mmCIF file of C-alpha atoms in Angstrom:
data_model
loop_
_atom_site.group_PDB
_atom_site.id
_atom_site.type_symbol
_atom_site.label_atom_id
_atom_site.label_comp_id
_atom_site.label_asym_id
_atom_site.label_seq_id
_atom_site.Cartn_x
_atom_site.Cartn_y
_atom_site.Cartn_z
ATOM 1 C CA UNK A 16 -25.241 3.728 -8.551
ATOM 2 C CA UNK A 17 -22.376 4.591 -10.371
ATOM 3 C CA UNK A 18 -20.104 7.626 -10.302
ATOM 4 C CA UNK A 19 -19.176 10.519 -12.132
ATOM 5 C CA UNK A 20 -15.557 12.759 -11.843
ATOM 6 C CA UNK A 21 -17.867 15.499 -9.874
ATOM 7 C CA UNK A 22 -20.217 13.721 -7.485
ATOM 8 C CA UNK A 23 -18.969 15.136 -4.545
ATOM 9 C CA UNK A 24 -20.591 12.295 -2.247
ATOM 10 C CA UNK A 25 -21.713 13.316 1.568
ATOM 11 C CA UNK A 26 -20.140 10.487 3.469
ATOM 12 C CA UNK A 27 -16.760 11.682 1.576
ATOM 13 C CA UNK A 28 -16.929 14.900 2.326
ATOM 14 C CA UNK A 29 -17.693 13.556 6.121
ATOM 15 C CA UNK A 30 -14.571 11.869 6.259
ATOM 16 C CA UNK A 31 -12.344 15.149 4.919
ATOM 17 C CA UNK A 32 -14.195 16.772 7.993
ATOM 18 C CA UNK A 33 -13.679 13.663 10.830
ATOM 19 C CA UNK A 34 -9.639 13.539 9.090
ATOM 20 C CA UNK A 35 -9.097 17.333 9.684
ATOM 21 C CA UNK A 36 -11.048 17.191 13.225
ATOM 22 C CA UNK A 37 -8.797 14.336 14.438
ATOM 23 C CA UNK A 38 -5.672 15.598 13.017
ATOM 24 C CA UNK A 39 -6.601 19.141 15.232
ATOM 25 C CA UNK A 40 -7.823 17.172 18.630
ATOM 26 C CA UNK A 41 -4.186 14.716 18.447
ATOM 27 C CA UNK A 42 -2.448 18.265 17.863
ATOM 28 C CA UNK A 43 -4.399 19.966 20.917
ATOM 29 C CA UNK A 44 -4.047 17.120 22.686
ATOM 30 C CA UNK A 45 -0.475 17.130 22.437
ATOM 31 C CA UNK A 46 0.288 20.393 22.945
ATOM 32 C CA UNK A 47 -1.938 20.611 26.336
ATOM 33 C CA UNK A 48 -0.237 17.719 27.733
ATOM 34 C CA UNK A 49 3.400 19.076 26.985
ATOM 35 C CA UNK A 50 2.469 22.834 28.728
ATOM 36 C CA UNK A 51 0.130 21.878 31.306
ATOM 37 C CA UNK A 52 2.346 18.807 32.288
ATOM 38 C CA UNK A 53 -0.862 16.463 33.014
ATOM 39 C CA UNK A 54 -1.643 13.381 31.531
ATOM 40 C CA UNK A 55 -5.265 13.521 29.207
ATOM 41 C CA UNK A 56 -7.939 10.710 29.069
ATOM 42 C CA UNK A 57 -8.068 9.604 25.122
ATOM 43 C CA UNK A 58 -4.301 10.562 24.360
ATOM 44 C CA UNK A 59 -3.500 6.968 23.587
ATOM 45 C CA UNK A 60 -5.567 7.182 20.921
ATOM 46 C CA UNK A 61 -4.099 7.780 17.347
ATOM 47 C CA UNK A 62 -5.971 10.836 16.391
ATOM 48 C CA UNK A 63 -3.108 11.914 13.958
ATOM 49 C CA UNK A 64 -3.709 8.714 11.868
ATOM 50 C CA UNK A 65 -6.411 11.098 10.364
ATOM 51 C CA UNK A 66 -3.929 12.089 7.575
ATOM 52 C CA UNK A 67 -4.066 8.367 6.704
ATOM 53 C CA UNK A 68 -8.001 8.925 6.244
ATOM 54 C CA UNK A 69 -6.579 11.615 3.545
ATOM 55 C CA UNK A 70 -4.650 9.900 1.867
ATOM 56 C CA UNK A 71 -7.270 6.754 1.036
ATOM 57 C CA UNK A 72 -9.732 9.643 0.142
ATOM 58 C CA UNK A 73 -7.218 11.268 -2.339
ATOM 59 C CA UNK A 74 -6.469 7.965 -4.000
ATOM 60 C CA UNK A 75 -10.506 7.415 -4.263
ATOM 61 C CA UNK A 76 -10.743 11.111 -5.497
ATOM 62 C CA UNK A 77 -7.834 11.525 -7.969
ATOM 63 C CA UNK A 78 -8.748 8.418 -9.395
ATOM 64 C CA UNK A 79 -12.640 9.827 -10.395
ATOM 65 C CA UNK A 80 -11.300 12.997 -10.917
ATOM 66 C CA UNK A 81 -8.734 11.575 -13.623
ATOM 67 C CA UNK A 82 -11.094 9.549 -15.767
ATOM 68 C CA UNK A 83 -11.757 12.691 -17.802
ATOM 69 C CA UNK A 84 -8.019 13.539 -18.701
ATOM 70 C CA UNK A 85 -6.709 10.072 -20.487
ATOM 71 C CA UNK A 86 -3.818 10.991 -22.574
ATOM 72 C CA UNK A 87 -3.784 14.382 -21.042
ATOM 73 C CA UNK A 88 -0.945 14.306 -18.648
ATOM 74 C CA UNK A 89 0.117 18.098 -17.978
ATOM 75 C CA UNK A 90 -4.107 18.990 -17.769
ATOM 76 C CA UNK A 91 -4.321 17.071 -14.709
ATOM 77 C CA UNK A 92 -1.310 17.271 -13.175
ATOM 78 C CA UNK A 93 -2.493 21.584 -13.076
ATOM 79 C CA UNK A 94 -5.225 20.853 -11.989
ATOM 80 C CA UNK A 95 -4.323 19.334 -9.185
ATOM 81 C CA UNK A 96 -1.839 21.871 -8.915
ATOM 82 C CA UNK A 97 -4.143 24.567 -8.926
ATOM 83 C CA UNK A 98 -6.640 22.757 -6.358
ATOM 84 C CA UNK A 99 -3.720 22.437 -3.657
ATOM 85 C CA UNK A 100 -0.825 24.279 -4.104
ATOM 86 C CA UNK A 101 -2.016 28.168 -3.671
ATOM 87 C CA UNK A 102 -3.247 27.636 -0.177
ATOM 88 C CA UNK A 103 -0.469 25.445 0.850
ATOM 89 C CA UNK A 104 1.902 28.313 -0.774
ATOM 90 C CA UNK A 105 0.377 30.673 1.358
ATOM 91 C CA UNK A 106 0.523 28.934 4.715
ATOM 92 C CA UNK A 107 4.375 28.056 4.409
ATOM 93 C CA UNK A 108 5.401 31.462 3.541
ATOM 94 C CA UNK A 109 3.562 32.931 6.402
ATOM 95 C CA UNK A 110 5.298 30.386 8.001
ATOM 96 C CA UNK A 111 8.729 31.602 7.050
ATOM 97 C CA UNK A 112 7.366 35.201 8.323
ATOM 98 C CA UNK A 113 6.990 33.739 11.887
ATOM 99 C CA UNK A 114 10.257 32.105 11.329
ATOM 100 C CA UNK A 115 12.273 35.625 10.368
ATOM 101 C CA UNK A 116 10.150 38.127 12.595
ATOM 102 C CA UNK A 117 8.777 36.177 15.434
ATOM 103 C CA UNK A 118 11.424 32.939 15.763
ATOM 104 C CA UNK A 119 10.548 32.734 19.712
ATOM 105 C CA UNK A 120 6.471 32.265 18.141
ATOM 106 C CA UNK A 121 7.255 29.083 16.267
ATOM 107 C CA UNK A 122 8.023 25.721 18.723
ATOM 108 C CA UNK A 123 10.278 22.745 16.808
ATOM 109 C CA UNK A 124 10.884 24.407 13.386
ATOM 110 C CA UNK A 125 14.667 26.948 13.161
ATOM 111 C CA UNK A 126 15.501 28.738 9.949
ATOM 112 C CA UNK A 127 16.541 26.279 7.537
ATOM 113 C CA UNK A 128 16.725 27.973 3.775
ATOM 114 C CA UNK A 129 17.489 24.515 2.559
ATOM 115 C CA UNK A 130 14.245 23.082 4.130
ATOM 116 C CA UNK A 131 12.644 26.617 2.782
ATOM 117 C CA UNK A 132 13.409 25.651 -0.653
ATOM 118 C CA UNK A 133 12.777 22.233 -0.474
ATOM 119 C CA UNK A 134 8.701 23.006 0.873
ATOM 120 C CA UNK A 135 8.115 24.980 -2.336
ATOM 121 C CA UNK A 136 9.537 22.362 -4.328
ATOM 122 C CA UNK A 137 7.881 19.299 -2.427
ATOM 123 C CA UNK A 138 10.870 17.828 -2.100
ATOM 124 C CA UNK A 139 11.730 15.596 1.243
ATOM 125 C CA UNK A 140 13.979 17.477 3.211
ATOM 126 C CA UNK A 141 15.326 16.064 6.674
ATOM 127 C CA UNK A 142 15.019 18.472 9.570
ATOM 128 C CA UNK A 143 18.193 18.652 12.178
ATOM 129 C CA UNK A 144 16.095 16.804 14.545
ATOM 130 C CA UNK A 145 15.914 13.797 11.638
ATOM 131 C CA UNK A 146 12.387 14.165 10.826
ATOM 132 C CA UNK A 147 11.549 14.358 6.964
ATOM 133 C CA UNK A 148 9.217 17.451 6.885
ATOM 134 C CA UNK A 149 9.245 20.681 5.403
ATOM 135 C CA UNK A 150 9.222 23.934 7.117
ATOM 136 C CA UNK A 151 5.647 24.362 7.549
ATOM 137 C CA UNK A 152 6.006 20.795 9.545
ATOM 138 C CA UNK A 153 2.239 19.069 8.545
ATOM 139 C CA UNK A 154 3.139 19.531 4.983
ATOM 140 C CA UNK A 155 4.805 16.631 4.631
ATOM 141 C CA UNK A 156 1.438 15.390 3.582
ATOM 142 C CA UNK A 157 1.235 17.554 0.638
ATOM 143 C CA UNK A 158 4.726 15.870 -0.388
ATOM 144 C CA UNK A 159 2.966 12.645 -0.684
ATOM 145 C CA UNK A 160 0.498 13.797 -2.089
ATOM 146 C CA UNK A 161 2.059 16.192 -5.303
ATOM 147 C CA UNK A 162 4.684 12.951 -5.778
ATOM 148 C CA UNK A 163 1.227 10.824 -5.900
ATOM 149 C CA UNK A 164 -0.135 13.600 -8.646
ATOM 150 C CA UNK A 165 2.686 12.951 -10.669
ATOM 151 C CA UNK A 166 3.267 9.028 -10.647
ATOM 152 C CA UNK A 167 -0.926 9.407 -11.872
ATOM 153 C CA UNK A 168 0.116 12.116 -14.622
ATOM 154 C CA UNK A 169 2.993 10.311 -16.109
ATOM 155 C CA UNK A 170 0.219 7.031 -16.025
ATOM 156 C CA UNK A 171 -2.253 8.521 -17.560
ATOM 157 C CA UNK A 172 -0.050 8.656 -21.179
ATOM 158 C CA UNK A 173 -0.207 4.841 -20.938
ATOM 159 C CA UNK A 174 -3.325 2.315 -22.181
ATOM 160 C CA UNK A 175 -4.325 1.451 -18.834
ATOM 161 C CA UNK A 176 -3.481 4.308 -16.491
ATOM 162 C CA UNK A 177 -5.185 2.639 -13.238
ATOM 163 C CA UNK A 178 -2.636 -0.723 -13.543
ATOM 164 C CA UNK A 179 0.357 1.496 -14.192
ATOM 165 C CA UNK A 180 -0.100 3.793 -11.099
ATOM 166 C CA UNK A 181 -0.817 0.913 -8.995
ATOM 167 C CA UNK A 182 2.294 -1.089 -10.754
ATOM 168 C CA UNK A 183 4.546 1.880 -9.753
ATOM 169 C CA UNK A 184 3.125 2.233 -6.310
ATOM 170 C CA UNK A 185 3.967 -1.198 -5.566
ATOM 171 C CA UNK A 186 7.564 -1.298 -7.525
ATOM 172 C CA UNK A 187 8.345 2.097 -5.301
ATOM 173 C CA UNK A 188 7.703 -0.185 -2.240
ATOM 174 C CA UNK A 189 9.584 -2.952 -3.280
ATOM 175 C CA UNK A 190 12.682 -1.213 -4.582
ATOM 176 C CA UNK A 191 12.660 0.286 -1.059
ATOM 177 C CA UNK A 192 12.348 -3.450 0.887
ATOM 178 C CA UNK A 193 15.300 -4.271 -1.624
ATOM 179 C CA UNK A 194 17.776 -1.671 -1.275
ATOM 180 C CA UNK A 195 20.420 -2.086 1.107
ATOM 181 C CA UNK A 196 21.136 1.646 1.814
ATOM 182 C CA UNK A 197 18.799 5.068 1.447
ATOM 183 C CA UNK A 198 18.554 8.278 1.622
ATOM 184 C CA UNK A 199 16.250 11.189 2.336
ATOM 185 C CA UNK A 200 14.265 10.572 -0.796
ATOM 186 C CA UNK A 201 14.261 7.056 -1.060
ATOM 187 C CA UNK A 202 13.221 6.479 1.758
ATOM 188 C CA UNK A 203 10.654 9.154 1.858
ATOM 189 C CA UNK A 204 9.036 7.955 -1.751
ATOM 190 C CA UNK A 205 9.202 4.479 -1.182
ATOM 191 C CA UNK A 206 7.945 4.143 2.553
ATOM 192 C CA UNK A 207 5.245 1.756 2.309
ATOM 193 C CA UNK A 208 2.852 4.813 3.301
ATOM 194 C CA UNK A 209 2.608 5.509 -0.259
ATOM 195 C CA UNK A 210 -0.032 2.247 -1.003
ATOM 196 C CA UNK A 211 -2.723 3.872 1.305
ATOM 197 C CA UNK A 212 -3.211 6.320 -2.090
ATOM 198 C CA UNK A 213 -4.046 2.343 -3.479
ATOM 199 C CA UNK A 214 -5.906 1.316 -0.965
ATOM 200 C CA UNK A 215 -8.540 4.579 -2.504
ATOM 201 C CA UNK A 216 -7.857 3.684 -6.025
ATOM 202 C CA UNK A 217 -8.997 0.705 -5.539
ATOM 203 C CA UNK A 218 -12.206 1.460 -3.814
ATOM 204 C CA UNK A 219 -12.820 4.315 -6.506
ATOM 205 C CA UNK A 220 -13.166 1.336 -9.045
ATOM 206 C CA UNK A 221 -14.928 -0.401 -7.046
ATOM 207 C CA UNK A 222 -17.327 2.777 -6.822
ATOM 208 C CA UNK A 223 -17.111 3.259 -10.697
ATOM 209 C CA UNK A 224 -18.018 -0.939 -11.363
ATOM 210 C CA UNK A 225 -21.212 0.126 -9.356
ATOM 211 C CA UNK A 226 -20.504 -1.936 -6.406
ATOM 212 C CA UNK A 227 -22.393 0.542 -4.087
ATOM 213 C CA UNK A 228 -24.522 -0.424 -1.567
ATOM 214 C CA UNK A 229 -26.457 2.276 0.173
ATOM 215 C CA UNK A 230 -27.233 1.283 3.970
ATOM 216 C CA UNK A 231 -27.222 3.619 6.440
ATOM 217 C CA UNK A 232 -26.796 0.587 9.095
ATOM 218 C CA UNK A 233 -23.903 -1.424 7.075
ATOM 219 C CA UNK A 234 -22.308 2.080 6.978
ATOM 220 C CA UNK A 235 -22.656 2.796 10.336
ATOM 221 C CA UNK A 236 -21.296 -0.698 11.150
ATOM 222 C CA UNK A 237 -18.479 -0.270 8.629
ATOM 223 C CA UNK A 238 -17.423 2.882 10.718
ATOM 224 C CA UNK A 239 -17.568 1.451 13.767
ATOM 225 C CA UNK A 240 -15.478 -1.361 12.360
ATOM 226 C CA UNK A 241 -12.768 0.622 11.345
ATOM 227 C CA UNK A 242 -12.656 3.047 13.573
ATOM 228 C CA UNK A 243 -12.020 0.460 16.312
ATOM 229 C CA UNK A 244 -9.327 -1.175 14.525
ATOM 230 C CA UNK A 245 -7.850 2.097 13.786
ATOM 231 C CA UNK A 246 -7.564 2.305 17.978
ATOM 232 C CA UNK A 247 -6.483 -1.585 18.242
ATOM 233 C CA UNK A 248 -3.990 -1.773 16.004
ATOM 234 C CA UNK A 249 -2.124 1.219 16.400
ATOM 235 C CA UNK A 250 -1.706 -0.299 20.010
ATOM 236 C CA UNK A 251 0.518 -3.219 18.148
ATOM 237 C CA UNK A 252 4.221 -2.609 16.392
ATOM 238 C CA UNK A 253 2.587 -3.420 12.991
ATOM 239 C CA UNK A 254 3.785 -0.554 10.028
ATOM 240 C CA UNK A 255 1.595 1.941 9.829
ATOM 241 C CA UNK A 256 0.004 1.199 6.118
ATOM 242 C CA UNK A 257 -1.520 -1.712 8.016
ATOM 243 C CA UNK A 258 -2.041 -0.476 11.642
ATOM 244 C CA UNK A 259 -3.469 2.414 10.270
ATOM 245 C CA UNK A 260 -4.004 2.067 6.051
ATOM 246 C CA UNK A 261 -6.342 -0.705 6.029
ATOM 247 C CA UNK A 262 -8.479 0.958 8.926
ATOM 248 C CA UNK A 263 -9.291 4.148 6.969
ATOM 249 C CA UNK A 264 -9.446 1.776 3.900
ATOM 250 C CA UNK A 265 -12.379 0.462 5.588
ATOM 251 C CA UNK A 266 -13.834 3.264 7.075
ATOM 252 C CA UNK A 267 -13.827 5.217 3.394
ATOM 253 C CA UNK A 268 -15.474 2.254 2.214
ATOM 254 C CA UNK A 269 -18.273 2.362 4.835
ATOM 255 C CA UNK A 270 -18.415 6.208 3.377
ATOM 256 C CA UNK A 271 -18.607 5.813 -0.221
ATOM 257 C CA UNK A 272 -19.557 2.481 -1.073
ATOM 258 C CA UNK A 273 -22.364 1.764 1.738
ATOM 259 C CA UNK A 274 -23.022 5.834 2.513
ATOM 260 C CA UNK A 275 -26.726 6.591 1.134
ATOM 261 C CA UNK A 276 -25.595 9.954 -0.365
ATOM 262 C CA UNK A 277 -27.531 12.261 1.925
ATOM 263 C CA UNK A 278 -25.999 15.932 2.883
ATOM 264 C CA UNK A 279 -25.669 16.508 6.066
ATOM 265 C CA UNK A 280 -24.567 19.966 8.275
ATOM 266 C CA UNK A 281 -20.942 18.024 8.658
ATOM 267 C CA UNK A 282 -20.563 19.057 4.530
ATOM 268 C CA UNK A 283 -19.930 22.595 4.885
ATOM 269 C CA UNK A 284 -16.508 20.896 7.276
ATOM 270 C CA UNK A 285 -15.590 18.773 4.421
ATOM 271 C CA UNK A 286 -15.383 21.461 2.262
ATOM 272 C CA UNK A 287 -13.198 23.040 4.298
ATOM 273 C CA UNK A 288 -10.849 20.312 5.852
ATOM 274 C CA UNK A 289 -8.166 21.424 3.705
ATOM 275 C CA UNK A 290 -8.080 24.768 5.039
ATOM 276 C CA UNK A 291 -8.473 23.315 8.781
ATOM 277 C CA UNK A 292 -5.797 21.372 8.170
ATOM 278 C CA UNK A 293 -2.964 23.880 6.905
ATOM 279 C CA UNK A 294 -4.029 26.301 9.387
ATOM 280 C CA UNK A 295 -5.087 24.762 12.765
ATOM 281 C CA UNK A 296 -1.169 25.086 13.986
ATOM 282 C CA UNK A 297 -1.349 28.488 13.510
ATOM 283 C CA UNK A 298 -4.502 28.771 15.714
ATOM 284 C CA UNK A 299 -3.282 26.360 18.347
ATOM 285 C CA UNK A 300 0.472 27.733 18.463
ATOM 286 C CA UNK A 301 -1.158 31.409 18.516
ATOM 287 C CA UNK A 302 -3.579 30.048 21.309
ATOM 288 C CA UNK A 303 -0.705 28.932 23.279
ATOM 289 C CA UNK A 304 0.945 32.219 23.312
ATOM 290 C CA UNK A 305 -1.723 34.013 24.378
ATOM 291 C CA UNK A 306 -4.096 31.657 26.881
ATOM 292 C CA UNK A 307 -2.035 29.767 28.526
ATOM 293 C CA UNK A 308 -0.895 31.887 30.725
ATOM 294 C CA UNK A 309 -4.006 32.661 31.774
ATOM 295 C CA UNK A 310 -4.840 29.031 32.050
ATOM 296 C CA UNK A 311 -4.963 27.543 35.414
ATOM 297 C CA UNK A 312 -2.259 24.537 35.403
ATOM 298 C CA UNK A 313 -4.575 21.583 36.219
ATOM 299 C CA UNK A 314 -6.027 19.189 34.123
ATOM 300 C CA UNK A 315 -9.220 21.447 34.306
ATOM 301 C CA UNK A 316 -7.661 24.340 32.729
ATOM 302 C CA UNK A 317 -6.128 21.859 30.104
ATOM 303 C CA UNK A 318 -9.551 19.997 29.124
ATOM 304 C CA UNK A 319 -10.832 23.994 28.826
ATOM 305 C CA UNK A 320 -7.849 25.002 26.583
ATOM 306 C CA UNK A 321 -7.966 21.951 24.562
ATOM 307 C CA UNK A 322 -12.241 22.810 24.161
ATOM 308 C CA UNK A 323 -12.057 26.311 23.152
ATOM 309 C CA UNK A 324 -8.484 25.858 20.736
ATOM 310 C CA UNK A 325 -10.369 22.874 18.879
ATOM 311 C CA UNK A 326 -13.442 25.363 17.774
ATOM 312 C CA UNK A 327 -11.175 28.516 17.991
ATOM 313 C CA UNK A 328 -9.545 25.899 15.248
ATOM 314 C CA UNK A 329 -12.130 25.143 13.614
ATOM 315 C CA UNK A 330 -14.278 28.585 13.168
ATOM 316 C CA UNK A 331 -10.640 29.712 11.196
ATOM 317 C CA UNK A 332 -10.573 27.166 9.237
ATOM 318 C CA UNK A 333 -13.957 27.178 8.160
ATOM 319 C CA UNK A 334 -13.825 31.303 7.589
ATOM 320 C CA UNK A 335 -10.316 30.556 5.979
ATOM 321 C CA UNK A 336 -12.216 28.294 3.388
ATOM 322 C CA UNK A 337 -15.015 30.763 3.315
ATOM 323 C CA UNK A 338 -12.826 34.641 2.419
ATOM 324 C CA UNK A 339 -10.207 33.142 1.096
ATOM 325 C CA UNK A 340 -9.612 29.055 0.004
ATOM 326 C CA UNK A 341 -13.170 29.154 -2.047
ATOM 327 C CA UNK A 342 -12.761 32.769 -3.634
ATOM 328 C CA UNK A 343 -9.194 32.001 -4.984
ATOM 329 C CA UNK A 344 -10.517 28.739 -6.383
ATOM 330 C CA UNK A 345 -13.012 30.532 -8.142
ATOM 331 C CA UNK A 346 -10.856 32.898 -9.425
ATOM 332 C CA UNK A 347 -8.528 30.421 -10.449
ATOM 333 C CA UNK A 348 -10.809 28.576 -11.992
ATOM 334 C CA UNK A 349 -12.659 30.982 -14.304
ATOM 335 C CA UNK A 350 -14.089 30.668 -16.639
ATOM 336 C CA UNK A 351 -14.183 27.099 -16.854
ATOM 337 C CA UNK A 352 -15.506 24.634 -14.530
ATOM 338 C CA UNK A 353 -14.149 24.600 -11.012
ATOM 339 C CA UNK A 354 -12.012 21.203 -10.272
ATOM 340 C CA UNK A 355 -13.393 18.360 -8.844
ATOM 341 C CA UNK A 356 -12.055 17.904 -5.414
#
């Protein structure tokens, strides 16, 4: 079984749904233990290392998704333009609403015009408490992955765009071992982070070679797998594109290249995980405000705020992706085909 640019395949679209899901429950989780002051059962485990799930899938995706605009540079780089940036655009200026009417409403994030210009631009911008994010903080995701966009646009005007991409991925990385000094941006675009987006390319060509082998039990056991080391190693000081990259590596493996491609009710998630993801801190920082005062302050009341924000979370998300994500991609869109995500 081979694949084409717009199989969307179900154990994919799984992962985009278990990646937004853990990113939410490590967010939730946080959040209850810093309010409610008690310690959670399963907090030790590195639910945020979801985005690194993300980032494999967008190297496996992008690199399908590409194979139909060789020599065509600017196409894809709109594209994916046009598949991310609108609802990103959207969350970070509400974001700069909170920040200019409600400032008390937002928790970590002050009124910073030069990290305000920097999150439209995608630029890496570091925050007076040192971290490299942009205003609407989870972004810095979307920073990777626009600078990943563009190292595959300006490869796809070579011969052999797969080698070049990779070539540059791994030059980035080493120019950044070499250099005896950085900065904001060199350290940002040449943090070793950047060769999870590899780690999918790679397993795309494996996918496109037709190196797929559907079995729902080697799958399962493939999940398992790396799901486990994702927990063990991110208990070691090992960096995190091999505590946590070569985990999801395998676990998007198990998904794509030993998946049997059978839907399941976890797609309708997938398609969504992009919208859970921008706006799940909005739910849970909205949730704060208003329940927890009306939380008891015991580990009960936490376990029952972190419940309903995770499905408050998610039923937003999924309505987000519903009235407004899918509708402007349509729009967007016509009257040609929609893109391949």
């Amino acid at each position: 079984m081979t694949g084409t640019p717009s199989t969307k395949l179900a154990g994919l679209q799984s992962m985009r749904a278990l990646a937004a899901i853990m990113a939410l429950i490590g967010h939730t989780i946080a959040e209850a233990e810093h309010y409610f002051g008690v310690p959670l059962a399963g907090d030790a485990i590195p639910w945020t290392r979801g985005v690194d799930l993300f980032f494999v899938i967008s190297g496996f995706v992008v690199t399908l998704s590409a194979s139909r605009f060789h020599a065509q540079p600017l196409t894809f780089f709109k594209r994916r333009l046009v598949r991310v940036v609108p609802l990103y655009y959207l969350f970070t200026t509400l974001m700069v609403a909170v920040l200019l009417l409600l400032p008390g409403a937002a928790k970590d994030t002050n009124l910073d015009l030069g990290q305000i210009l920097s999150s439209y631009g995608f630029l890496p911008y570091a925050r007076s408490d040192g971290r490299i994010a942009p205003v609407l903080s989870l972004g810095w995701t979307l920073n990777y992955e626009i600078f990943f966009y563009a190292l595959f646009a300006i490869s796809l005007c070579m011969r052999n765009a797969l080698a070049t991409v990779a070539g540059l991925l791994i030059l980035l990385v080493l120019v950044g071992l070499a250099i005896p000094y950085s900065t904001t941006a060199i350290s940002f675009w040449t943090n070793p982070l950047i060769l999870e987006f590899l780690f999918g390319i790679g397993l795309a060509r494996l996918y496109q070679l037709g190196l797929v082998y559907p079995s729902a039990l080697l799958a399962i056991i493939g999940l398992i797998v790396g799901l486990g080391l994702l927990i063990l190693l991110g208990t070691l000081d090992l960096p995190r594109v091999i505590a946590a990259g070569v985990p999801s590596t395998i676990v998007i493996a198990s998904a794509t290249l030993l998946c049997p491609n059978v839907r399941t009710p976890g797609q309708l998630l997938g398609d969504a995980s992009y919208a859970v993801y921008l706006s799940h801190r909005f739910t849970l920082r909205a949730a704060t405000l208003l329940l927890l005062p009306l939380m008891p302050q015991s580990a009960t009341g936490a376990w029952i705020y972190v419940g309903g924000v995770i499905v408050l979370a998610l039923m937003v998300g999924g309505l987000t992706h519903l009235l407004l994500e899918r509708p402007m991609m349509q729009w967007l869109n016509a009257p040609g085909k929609a893109v391949a995500a």
